[in-house]
Amino acid sequence: MVYLQACDHSHVLRTHTEECVRHGLTYRVETTWDDETGDAQIRELDQHGNLVRRCEWSVWPEHERRDDLIGEAVWFDSRNVELERRALRERP
């Protein structure tokens, strides 16, 4: 795990890279997240390092949350076309 700290604010950005297999293909998954906000960027890359899809994971501020919804995850393909939008719910 690599820890990055930006110079212009006090947020700590963390990154994690792992390999996963889906439908018989191996992907590299790179996740970068902000410990303070909970926001994250997830990138899935093929064996050649080409972007397959990415996700923007957003956690809303407390005053914007409703019921048990705390944010959303939006997946895009390599051409930046939205594939899926999913609500994030608070863990029970």
PDB file of C-alpha atoms in Angstrom:
ATOM      1  CA  MET A   1       0.000   0.000   0.000  1.00  0.00           C
ATOM      2  CA  VAL A   2       1.313   3.436  -0.945  1.00  0.00           C
ATOM      3  CA  TYR A   3       0.454   6.572   1.023  1.00  0.00           C
ATOM      4  CA  LEU A   4       0.343   9.882  -0.803  1.00  0.00           C
ATOM      5  CA  GLN A   5      -0.190  13.240   0.800  1.00  0.00           C
ATOM      6  CA  ALA A   6      -1.047  16.243  -1.326  1.00  0.00           C
ATOM      7  CA  CYS A   7       0.744  19.480  -0.495  1.00  0.00           C
ATOM      8  CA  ASP A   8      -2.252  21.803  -0.867  1.00  0.00           C
ATOM      9  CA  HIS A   9      -4.477  20.179   1.795  1.00  0.00           C
ATOM     10  CA  SER A  10      -4.250  17.864   4.756  1.00  0.00           C
ATOM     11  CA  HIS A  11      -6.180  14.921   3.248  1.00  0.00           C
ATOM     12  CA  VAL A  12      -4.357  11.627   3.030  1.00  0.00           C
ATOM     13  CA  LEU A  13      -4.855   9.825  -0.270  1.00  0.00           C
ATOM     14  CA  ARG A  14      -4.208   6.105  -0.188  1.00  0.00           C
ATOM     15  CA  THR A  15      -3.725   3.735  -3.094  1.00  0.00           C
ATOM     16  CA  HIS A  16      -3.991  -0.010  -3.317  1.00  0.00           C
ATOM     17  CA  THR A  17      -3.345  -2.264  -6.327  1.00  0.00           C
ATOM     18  CA  GLU A  18      -4.401  -5.876  -6.663  1.00  0.00           C
ATOM     19  CA  GLU A  19      -5.062  -8.439  -9.366  1.00  0.00           C
ATOM     20  CA  CYS A  20      -8.431 -10.099  -9.786  1.00  0.00           C
ATOM     21  CA  VAL A  21      -9.901 -12.637 -12.186  1.00  0.00           C
ATOM     22  CA  ARG A  22     -13.334 -12.050 -13.708  1.00  0.00           C
ATOM     23  CA  HIS A  23     -14.823 -14.183 -16.484  1.00  0.00           C
ATOM     24  CA  GLY A  24     -11.476 -15.949 -16.882  1.00  0.00           C
ATOM     25  CA  LEU A  25      -9.514 -12.726 -17.488  1.00  0.00           C
ATOM     26  CA  THR A  26      -6.966 -11.200 -15.123  1.00  0.00           C
ATOM     27  CA  TYR A  27      -7.333  -7.497 -14.332  1.00  0.00           C
ATOM     28  CA  ARG A  28      -5.240  -5.065 -12.316  1.00  0.00           C
ATOM     29  CA  VAL A  29      -7.441  -3.037  -9.995  1.00  0.00           C
ATOM     30  CA  GLU A  30      -6.061   0.288  -8.750  1.00  0.00           C
ATOM     31  CA  THR A  31      -8.002   2.019  -5.993  1.00  0.00           C
ATOM     32  CA  THR A  32      -7.235   5.500  -4.687  1.00  0.00           C
ATOM     33  CA  TRP A  33      -9.276   6.923  -1.823  1.00  0.00           C
ATOM     34  CA  ASP A  34      -9.419   9.895   0.497  1.00  0.00           C
ATOM     35  CA  ASP A  35      -9.512   8.901   4.167  1.00  0.00           C
ATOM     36  CA  GLU A  36     -11.261  12.100   5.188  1.00  0.00           C
ATOM     37  CA  THR A  37     -14.097  12.204   2.627  1.00  0.00           C
ATOM     38  CA  GLY A  38     -14.383   8.513   1.763  1.00  0.00           C
ATOM     39  CA  ASP A  39     -14.377   9.369  -1.958  1.00  0.00           C
ATOM     40  CA  ALA A  40     -12.535   6.930  -4.214  1.00  0.00           C
ATOM     41  CA  GLN A  41     -11.508   6.239  -7.795  1.00  0.00           C
ATOM     42  CA  ILE A  42     -11.330   2.600  -8.919  1.00  0.00           C
ATOM     43  CA  ARG A  43      -9.616   1.713 -12.208  1.00  0.00           C
ATOM     44  CA  GLU A  44      -9.666  -1.735 -13.811  1.00  0.00           C
ATOM     45  CA  LEU A  45      -6.883  -2.358 -16.348  1.00  0.00           C
ATOM     46  CA  ASP A  46      -6.296  -5.309 -18.664  1.00  0.00           C
ATOM     47  CA  GLN A  47      -3.057  -7.325 -18.881  1.00  0.00           C
ATOM     48  CA  HIS A  48      -1.559  -4.651 -21.186  1.00  0.00           C
ATOM     49  CA  GLY A  49      -2.375  -1.747 -18.857  1.00  0.00           C
ATOM     50  CA  ASN A  50      -5.330  -0.497 -20.921  1.00  0.00           C
ATOM     51  CA  LEU A  51      -8.263   0.954 -19.009  1.00  0.00           C
ATOM     52  CA  VAL A  52     -11.262  -1.394 -19.127  1.00  0.00           C
ATOM     53  CA  ARG A  53     -13.572   0.525 -16.789  1.00  0.00           C
ATOM     54  CA  ARG A  54     -13.442   2.923 -13.864  1.00  0.00           C
ATOM     55  CA  CYS A  55     -15.625   3.897 -10.944  1.00  0.00           C
ATOM     56  CA  GLU A  56     -16.155   7.208  -9.180  1.00  0.00           C
ATOM     57  CA  TRP A  57     -17.159   6.406  -5.606  1.00  0.00           C
ATOM     58  CA  SER A  58     -18.625   9.416  -3.776  1.00  0.00           C
ATOM     59  CA  VAL A  59     -19.639   9.637  -0.138  1.00  0.00           C
ATOM     60  CA  TRP A  60     -22.006  12.548   0.487  1.00  0.00           C
ATOM     61  CA  PRO A  61     -21.590  15.019   3.362  1.00  0.00           C
ATOM     62  CA  GLU A  62     -23.793  14.248   6.395  1.00  0.00           C
ATOM     63  CA  HIS A  63     -26.349  16.966   5.566  1.00  0.00           C
ATOM     64  CA  GLU A  64     -26.955  15.502   2.064  1.00  0.00           C
ATOM     65  CA  ARG A  65     -27.583  11.929   3.213  1.00  0.00           C
ATOM     66  CA  ARG A  66     -31.115  10.561   3.269  1.00  0.00           C
ATOM     67  CA  ASP A  67     -32.473   7.453   4.911  1.00  0.00           C
ATOM     68  CA  ASP A  68     -29.635   4.901   4.755  1.00  0.00           C
ATOM     69  CA  LEU A  69     -28.137   6.297   1.506  1.00  0.00           C
ATOM     70  CA  ILE A  70     -24.645   7.693   2.025  1.00  0.00           C
ATOM     71  CA  GLY A  71     -23.418   8.195  -1.551  1.00  0.00           C
ATOM     72  CA  GLU A  72     -23.148   6.624  -4.980  1.00  0.00           C
ATOM     73  CA  ALA A  73     -20.817   4.624  -7.196  1.00  0.00           C
ATOM     74  CA  VAL A  74     -20.803   5.382 -10.923  1.00  0.00           C
ATOM     75  CA  TRP A  75     -19.048   3.021 -13.364  1.00  0.00           C
ATOM     76  CA  PHE A  76     -17.785   4.167 -16.779  1.00  0.00           C
ATOM     77  CA  ASP A  77     -16.282   2.242 -19.681  1.00  0.00           C
ATOM     78  CA  SER A  78     -12.929   3.102 -21.257  1.00  0.00           C
ATOM     79  CA  ARG A  79     -14.616   5.729 -23.486  1.00  0.00           C
ATOM     80  CA  ASN A  80     -16.141   7.467 -20.433  1.00  0.00           C
ATOM     81  CA  VAL A  81     -19.662   6.199 -21.201  1.00  0.00           C
ATOM     82  CA  GLU A  82     -21.670   5.614 -18.017  1.00  0.00           C
ATOM     83  CA  LEU A  83     -22.347   1.906 -17.471  1.00  0.00           C
ATOM     84  CA  GLU A  84     -23.988   1.764 -14.069  1.00  0.00           C
ATOM     85  CA  ARG A  85     -24.989   4.026 -11.198  1.00  0.00           C
ATOM     86  CA  ARG A  86     -25.466   2.418  -7.790  1.00  0.00           C
ATOM     87  CA  ALA A  87     -26.523   3.918  -4.458  1.00  0.00           C
ATOM     88  CA  LEU A  88     -24.208   3.335  -1.510  1.00  0.00           C
ATOM     89  CA  ARG A  89     -25.941   2.349   1.692  1.00  0.00           C
ATOM     90  CA  GLU A  90     -24.749   2.567   5.253  1.00  0.00           C
ATOM     91  CA  ARG A  91     -23.654  -0.773   6.673  1.00  0.00           C
ATOM     92  CA  PRO A  92     -26.094  -2.226   9.210  1.00  0.00           C
TER      93      PRO A  92
END
